PDB file of C-alpha atoms and ligand atoms in Angstrom:
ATOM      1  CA  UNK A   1     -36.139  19.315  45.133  1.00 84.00           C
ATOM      2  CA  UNK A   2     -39.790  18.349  44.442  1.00 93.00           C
ATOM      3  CA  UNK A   3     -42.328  20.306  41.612  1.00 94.00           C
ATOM      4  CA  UNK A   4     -43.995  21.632  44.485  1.00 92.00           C
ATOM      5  CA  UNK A   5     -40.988  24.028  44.870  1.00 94.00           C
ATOM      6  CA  UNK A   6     -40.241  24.904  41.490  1.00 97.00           C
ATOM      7  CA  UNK A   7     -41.904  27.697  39.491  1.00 98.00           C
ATOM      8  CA  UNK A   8     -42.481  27.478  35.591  1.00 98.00           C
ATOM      9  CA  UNK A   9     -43.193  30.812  34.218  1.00 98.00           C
ATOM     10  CA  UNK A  10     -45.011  30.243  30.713  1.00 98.00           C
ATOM     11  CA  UNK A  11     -44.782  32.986  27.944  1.00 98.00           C
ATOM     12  CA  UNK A  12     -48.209  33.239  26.329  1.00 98.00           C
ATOM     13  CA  UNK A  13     -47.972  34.332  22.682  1.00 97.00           C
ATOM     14  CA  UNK A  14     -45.815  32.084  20.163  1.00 96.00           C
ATOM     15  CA  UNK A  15     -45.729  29.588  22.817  1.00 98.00           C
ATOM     16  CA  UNK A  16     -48.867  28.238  24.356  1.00 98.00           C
ATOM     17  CA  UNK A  17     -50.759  30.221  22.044  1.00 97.00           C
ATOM     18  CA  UNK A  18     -50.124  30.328  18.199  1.00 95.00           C
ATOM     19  CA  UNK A  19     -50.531  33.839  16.722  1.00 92.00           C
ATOM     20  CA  UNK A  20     -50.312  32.746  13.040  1.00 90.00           C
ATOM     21  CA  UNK A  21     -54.274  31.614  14.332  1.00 92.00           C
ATOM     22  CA  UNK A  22     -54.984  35.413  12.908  1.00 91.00           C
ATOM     23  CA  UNK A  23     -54.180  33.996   9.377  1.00 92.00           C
ATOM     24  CA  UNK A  24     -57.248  32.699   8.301  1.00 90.00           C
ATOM     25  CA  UNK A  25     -59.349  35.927   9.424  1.00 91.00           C
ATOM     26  CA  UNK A  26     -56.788  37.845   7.537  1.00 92.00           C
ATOM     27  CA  UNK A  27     -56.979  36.312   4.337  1.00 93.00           C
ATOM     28  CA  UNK A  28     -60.813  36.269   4.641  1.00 92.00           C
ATOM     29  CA  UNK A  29     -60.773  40.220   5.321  1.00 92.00           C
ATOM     30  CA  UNK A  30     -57.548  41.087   2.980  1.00 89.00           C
ATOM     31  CA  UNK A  31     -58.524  38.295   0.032  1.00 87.00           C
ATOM     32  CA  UNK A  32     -54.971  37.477  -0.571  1.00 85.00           C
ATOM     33  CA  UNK A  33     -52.242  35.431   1.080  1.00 85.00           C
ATOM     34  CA  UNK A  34     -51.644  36.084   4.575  1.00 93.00           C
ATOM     35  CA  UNK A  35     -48.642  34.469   5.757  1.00 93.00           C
ATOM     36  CA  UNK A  36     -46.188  37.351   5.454  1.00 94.00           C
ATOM     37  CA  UNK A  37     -49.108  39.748   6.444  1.00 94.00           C
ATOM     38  CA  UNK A  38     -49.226  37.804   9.686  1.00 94.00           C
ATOM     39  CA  UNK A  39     -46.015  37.246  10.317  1.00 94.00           C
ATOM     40  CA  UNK A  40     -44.882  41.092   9.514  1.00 96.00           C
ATOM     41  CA  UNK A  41     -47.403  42.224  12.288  1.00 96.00           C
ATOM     42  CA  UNK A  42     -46.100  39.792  15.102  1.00 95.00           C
ATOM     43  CA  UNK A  43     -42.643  41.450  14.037  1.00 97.00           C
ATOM     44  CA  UNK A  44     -43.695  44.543  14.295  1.00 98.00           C
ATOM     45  CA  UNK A  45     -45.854  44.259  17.767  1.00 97.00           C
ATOM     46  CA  UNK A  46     -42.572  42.709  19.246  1.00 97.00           C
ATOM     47  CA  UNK A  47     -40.294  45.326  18.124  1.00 98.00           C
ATOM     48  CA  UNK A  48     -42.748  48.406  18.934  1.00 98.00           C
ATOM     49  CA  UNK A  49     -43.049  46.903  22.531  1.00 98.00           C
ATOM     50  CA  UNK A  50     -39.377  46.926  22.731  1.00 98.00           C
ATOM     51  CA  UNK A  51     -39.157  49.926  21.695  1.00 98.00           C
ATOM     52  CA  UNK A  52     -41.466  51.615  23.597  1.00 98.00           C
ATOM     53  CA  UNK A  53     -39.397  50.139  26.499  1.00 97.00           C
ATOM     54  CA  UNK A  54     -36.034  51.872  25.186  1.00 97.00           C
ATOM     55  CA  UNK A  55     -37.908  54.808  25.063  1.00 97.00           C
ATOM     56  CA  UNK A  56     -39.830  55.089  28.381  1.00 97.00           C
ATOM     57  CA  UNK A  57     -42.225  55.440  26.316  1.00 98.00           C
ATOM     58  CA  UNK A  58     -44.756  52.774  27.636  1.00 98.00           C
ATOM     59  CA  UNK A  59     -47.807  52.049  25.468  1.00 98.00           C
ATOM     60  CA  UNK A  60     -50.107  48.344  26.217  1.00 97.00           C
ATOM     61  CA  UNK A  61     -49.135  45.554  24.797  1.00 97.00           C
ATOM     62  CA  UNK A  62     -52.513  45.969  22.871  1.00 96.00           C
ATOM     63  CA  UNK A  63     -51.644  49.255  21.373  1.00 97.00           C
ATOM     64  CA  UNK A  64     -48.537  47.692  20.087  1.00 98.00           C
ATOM     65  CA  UNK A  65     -50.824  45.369  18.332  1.00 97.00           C
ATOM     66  CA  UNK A  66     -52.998  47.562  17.111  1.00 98.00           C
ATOM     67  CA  UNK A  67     -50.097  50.108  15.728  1.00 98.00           C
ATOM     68  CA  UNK A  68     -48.277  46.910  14.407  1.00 98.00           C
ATOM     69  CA  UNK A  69     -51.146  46.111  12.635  1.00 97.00           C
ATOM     70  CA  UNK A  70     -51.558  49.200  11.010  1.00 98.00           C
ATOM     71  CA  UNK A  71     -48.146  49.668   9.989  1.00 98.00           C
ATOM     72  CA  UNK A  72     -48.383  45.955   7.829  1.00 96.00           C
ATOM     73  CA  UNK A  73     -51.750  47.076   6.202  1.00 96.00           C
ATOM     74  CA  UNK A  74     -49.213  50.364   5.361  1.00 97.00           C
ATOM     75  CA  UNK A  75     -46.860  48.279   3.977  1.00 97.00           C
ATOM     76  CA  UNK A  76     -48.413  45.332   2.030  1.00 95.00           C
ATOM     77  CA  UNK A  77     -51.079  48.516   0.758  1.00 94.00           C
ATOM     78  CA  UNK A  78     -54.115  46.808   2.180  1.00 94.00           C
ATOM     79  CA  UNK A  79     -57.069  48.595   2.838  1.00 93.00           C
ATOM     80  CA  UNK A  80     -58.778  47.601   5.586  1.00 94.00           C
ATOM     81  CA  UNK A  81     -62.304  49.465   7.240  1.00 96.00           C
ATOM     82  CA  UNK A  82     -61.867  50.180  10.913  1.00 97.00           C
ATOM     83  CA  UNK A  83     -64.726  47.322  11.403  1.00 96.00           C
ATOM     84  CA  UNK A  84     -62.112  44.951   9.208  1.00 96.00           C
ATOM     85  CA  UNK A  85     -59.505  46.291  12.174  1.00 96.00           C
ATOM     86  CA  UNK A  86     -61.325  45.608  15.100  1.00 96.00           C
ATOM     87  CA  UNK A  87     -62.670  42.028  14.010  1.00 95.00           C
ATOM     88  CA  UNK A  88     -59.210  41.366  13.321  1.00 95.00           C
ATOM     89  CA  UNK A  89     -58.016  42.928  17.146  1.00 95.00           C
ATOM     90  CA  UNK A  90     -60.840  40.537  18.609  1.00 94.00           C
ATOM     91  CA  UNK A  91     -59.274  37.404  16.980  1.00 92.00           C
ATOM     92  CA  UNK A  92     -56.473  38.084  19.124  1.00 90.00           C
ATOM     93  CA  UNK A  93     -58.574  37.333  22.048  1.00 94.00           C
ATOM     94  CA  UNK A  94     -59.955  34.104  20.393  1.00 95.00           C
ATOM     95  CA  UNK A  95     -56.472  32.832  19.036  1.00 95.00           C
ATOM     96  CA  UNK A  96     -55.977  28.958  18.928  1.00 96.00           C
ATOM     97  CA  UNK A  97     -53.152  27.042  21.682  1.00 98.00           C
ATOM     98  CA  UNK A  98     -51.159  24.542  19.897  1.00 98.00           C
ATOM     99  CA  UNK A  99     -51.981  21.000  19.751  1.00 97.00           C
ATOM    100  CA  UNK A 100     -49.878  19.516  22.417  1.00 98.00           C
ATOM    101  CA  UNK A 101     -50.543  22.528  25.389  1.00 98.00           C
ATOM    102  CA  UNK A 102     -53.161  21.327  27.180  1.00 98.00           C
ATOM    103  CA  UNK A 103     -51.960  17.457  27.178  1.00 98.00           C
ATOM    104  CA  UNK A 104     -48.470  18.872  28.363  1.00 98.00           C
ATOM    105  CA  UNK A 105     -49.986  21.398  31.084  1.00 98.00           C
ATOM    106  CA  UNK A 106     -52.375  18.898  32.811  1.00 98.00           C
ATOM    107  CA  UNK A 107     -49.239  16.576  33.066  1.00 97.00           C
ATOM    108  CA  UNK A 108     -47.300  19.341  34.525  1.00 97.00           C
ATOM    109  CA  UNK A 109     -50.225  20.412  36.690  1.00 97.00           C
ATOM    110  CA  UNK A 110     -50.325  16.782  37.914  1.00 97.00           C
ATOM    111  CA  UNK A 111     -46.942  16.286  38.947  1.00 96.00           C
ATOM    112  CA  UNK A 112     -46.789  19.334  41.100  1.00 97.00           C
ATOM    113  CA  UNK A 113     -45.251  22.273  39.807  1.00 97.00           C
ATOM    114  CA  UNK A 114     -46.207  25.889  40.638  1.00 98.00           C
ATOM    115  CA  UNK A 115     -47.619  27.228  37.296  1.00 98.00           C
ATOM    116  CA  UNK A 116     -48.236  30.410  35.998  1.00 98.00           C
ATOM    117  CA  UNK A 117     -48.786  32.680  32.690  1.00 98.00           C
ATOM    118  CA  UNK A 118     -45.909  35.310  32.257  1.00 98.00           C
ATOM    119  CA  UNK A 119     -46.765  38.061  29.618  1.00 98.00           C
ATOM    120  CA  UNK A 120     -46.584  40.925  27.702  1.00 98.00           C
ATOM    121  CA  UNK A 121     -49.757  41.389  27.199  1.00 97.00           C
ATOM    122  CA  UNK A 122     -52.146  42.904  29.698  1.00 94.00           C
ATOM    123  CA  UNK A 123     -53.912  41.080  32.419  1.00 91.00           C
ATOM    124  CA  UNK A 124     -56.342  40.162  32.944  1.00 88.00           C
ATOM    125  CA  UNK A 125     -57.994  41.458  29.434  1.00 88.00           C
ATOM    126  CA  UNK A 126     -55.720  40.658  27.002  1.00 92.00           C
ATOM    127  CA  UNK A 127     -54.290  37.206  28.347  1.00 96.00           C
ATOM    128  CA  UNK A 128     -57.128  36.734  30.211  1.00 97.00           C
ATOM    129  CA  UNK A 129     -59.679  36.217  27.645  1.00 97.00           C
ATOM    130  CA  UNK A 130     -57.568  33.921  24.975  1.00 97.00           C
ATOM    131  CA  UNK A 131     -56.114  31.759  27.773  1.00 98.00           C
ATOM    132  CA  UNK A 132     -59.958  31.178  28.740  1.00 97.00           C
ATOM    133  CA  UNK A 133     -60.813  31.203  24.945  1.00 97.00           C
ATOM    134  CA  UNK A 134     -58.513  28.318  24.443  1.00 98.00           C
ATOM    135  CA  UNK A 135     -59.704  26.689  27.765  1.00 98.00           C
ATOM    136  CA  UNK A 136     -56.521  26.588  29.443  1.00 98.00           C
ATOM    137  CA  UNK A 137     -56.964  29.145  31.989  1.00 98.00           C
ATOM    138  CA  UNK A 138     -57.671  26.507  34.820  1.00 98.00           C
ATOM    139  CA  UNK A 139     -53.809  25.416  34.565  1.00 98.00           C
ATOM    140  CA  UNK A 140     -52.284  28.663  36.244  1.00 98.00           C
ATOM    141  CA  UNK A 141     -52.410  29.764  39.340  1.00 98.00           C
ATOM    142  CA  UNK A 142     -52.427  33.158  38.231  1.00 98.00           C
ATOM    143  CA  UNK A 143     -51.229  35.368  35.237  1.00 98.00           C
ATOM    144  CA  UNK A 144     -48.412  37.429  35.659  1.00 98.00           C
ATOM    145  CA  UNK A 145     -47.993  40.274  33.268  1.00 98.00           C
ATOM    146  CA  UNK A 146     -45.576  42.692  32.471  1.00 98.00           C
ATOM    147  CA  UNK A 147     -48.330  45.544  32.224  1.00 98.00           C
ATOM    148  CA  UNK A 148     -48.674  45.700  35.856  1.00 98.00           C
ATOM    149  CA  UNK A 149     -45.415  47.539  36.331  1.00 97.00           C
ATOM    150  CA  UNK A 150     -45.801  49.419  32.341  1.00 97.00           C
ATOM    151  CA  UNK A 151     -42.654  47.472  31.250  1.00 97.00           C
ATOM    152  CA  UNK A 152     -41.724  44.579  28.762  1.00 98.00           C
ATOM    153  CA  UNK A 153     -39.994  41.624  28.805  1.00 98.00           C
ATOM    154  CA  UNK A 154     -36.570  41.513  28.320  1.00 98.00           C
ATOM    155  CA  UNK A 155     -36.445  44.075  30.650  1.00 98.00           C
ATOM    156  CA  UNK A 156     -34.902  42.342  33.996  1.00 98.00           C
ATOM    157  CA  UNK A 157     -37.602  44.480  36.261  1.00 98.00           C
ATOM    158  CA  UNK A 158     -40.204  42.537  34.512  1.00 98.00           C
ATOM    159  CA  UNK A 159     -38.273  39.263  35.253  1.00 98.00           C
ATOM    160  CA  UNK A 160     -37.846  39.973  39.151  1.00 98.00           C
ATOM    161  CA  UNK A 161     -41.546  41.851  39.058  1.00 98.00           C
ATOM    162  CA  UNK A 162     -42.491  38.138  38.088  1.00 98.00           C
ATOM    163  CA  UNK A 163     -40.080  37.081  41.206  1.00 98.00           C
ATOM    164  CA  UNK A 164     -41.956  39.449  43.704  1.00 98.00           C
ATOM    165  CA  UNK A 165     -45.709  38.229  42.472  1.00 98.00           C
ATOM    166  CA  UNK A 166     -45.240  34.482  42.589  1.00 98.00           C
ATOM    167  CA  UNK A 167     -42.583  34.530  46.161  1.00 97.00           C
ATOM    168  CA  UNK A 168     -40.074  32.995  44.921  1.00 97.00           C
ATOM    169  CA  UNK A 169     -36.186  32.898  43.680  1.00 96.00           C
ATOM    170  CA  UNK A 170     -34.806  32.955  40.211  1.00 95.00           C
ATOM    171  CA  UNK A 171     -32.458  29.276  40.712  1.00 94.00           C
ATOM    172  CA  UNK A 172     -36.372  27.673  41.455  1.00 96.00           C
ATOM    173  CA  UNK A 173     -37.820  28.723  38.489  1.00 97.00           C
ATOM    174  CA  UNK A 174     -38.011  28.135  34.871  1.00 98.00           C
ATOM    175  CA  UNK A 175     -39.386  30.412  31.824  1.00 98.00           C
ATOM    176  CA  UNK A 176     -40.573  28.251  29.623  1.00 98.00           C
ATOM    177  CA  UNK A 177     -40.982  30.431  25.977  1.00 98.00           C
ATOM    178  CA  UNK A 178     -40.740  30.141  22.426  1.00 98.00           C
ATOM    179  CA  UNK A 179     -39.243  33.138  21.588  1.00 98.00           C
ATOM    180  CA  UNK A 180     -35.529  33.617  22.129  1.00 98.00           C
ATOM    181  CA  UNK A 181     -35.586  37.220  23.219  1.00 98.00           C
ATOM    182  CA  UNK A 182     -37.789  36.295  26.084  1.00 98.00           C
ATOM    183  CA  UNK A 183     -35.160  32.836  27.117  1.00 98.00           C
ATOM    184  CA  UNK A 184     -32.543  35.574  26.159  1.00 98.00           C
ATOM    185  CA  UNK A 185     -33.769  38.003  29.008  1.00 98.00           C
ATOM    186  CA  UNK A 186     -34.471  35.042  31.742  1.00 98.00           C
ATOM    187  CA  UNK A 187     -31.117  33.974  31.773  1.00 97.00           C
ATOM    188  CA  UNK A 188     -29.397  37.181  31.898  1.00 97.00           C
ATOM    189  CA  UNK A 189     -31.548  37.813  34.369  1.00 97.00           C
ATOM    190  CA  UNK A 190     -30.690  34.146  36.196  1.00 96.00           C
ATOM    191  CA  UNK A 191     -33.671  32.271  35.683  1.00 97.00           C
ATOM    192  CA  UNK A 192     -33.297  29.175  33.909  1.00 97.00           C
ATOM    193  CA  UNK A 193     -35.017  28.882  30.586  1.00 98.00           C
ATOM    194  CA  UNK A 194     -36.535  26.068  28.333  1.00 98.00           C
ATOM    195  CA  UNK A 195     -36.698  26.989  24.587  1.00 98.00           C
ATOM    196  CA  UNK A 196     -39.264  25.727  23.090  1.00 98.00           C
ATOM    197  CA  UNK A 197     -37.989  25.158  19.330  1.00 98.00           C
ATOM    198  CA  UNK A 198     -41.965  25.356  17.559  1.00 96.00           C
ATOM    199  CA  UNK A 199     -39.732  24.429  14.398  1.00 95.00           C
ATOM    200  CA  UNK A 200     -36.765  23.449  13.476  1.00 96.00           C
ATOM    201  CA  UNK A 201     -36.278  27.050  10.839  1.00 96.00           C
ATOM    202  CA  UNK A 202     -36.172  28.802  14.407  1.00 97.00           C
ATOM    203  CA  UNK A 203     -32.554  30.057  15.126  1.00 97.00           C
ATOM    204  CA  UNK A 204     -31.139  31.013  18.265  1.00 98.00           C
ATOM    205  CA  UNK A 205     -29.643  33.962  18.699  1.00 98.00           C
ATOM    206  CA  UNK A 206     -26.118  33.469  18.497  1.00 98.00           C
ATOM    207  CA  UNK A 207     -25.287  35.789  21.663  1.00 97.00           C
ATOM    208  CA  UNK A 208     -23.082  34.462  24.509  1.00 95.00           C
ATOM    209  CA  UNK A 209     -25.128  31.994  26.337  1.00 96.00           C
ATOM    210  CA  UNK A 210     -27.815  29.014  24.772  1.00 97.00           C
ATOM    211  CA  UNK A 211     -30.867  28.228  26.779  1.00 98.00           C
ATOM    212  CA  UNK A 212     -30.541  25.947  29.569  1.00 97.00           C
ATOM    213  CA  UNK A 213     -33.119  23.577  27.854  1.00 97.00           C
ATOM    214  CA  UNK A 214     -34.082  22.851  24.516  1.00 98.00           C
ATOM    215  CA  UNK A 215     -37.504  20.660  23.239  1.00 97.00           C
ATOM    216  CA  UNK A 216     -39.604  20.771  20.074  1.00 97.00           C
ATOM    217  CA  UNK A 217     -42.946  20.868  22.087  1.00 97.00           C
ATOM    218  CA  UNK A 218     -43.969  21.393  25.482  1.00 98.00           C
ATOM    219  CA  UNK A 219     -44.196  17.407  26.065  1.00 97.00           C
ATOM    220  CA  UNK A 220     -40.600  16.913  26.339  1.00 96.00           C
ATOM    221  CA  UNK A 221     -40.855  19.222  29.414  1.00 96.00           C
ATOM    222  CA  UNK A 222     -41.106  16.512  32.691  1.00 89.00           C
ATOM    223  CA  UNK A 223     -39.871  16.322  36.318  1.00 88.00           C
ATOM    224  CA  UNK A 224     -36.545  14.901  35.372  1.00 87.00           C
ATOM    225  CA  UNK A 225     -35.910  17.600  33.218  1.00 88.00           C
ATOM    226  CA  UNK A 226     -36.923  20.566  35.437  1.00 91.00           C
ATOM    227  CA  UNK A 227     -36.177  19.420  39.135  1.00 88.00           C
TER     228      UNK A 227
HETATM  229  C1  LAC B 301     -45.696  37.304  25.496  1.00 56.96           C
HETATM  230  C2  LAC B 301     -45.267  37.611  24.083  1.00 56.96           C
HETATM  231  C3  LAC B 301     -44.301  38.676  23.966  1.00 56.96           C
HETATM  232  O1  LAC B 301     -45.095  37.839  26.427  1.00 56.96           O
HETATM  233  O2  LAC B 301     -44.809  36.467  23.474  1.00 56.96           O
HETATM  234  O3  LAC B 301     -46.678  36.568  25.683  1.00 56.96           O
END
């Protein structure tokens, strides 16, 4: 097998791109710590897009942001304007990648391999704009997201919808993603999966499989590992 035959799928949010980037703009706009602010409305935007998926119930990725967002300034009491809302929405499009991405996908570009963005979020908008934003659109052949068939990942049709776009078969292709729920639904699906561990508080779920890979950053992925 050579890279020109295998297919890495990368997951966007939490693991080419760090969401806790909206902290700073929070705490500007809020005036008090934002850590559990932040980290209550990634929660929530997860869980509201799976649960719009349970439901049938489909609502974009962005409107599970937006709702997610609403429901922490509920919770933590913090009144923000609509304008405060918005600016805060916006960041999401201008959100940072972490420090090793772009070393790690040029390498990966380099040696080969058939790469692409594989999201939630809508395309080519949402993803779109922070991928460019973060100047690492140029490393993907294309963004796959799950918007184009109104479904989320873990749902397996959003696995094999990823399949259909990019022409090829699950035992060629990797999802490479941070968050276990996505490496969860790959291999239940039959992809393989590398887990990237962003730090070492992350647990796996405990279910009945572990992911095929594990690295702390998206250097220790290489052709050894993924051929
Ligand atoms: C993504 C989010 C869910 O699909 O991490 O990019």
């Amino acid at each position: 097998m050579t890279p020109k035959k295998i297919t890495l799928a990368f997951d966007i949010y939490g693991t080419l791109i760090d969401t806790n980037g909206v902290e700073a703009a929070l705490q500007a706009l809020t005036k008090r710590e934002a850590t559990a602010v932040s980290r209550l409305w990634r929660e929530k935007q997860l869980e509201y897009s799976f649960r719009r998926g349970l439901m049938n119930d489909y609502k974009n990725f962005e409107v599970c942001t937006r709702q997610a967002l609403d429901y922490a300034c509920l919770f933590f009491n913090i009144d923000l304007s609509e304008n405060d809302k918005q600016t805060l929405l916006e960041g999401y499009r201008f959100l940072p990648a972490f420090p090793e991405v772009k070393k790690a996908l040029a390498s990966l570009k380099k040696s080969g391999f058939r790469m692409y963005a594989f999201s939630n979020g809508r395309s080519p908008d949402m993803v779109g704009d922070v991928l460019k934003n973060a100047a690492i659109d140029s490393y993907f052949i294309d963004i796959i997201s799950a918007d184009e068939i109104k479904n989320f990942k873990p749902n397996p049709a959003v696995y094999q919808h990823f399949l259909n776009r990019t022409e090829t078969t699950s035992c060629r292709c990797w999802l490479i993603s941070s968050n276990t729920f996505d490496i969860i639904g790959a291999m239940s699906f039959g992809m393989k999966a590398a887990w990237i561990q962003r730090s070492t508080k992350s647990v796996f779920d405990p279910w009945e499989m572990a992911p095929t890979a594990v690295f702390n950053s998206l250097l220790g992925l290489s052709d050894t590992q993924l051929i």
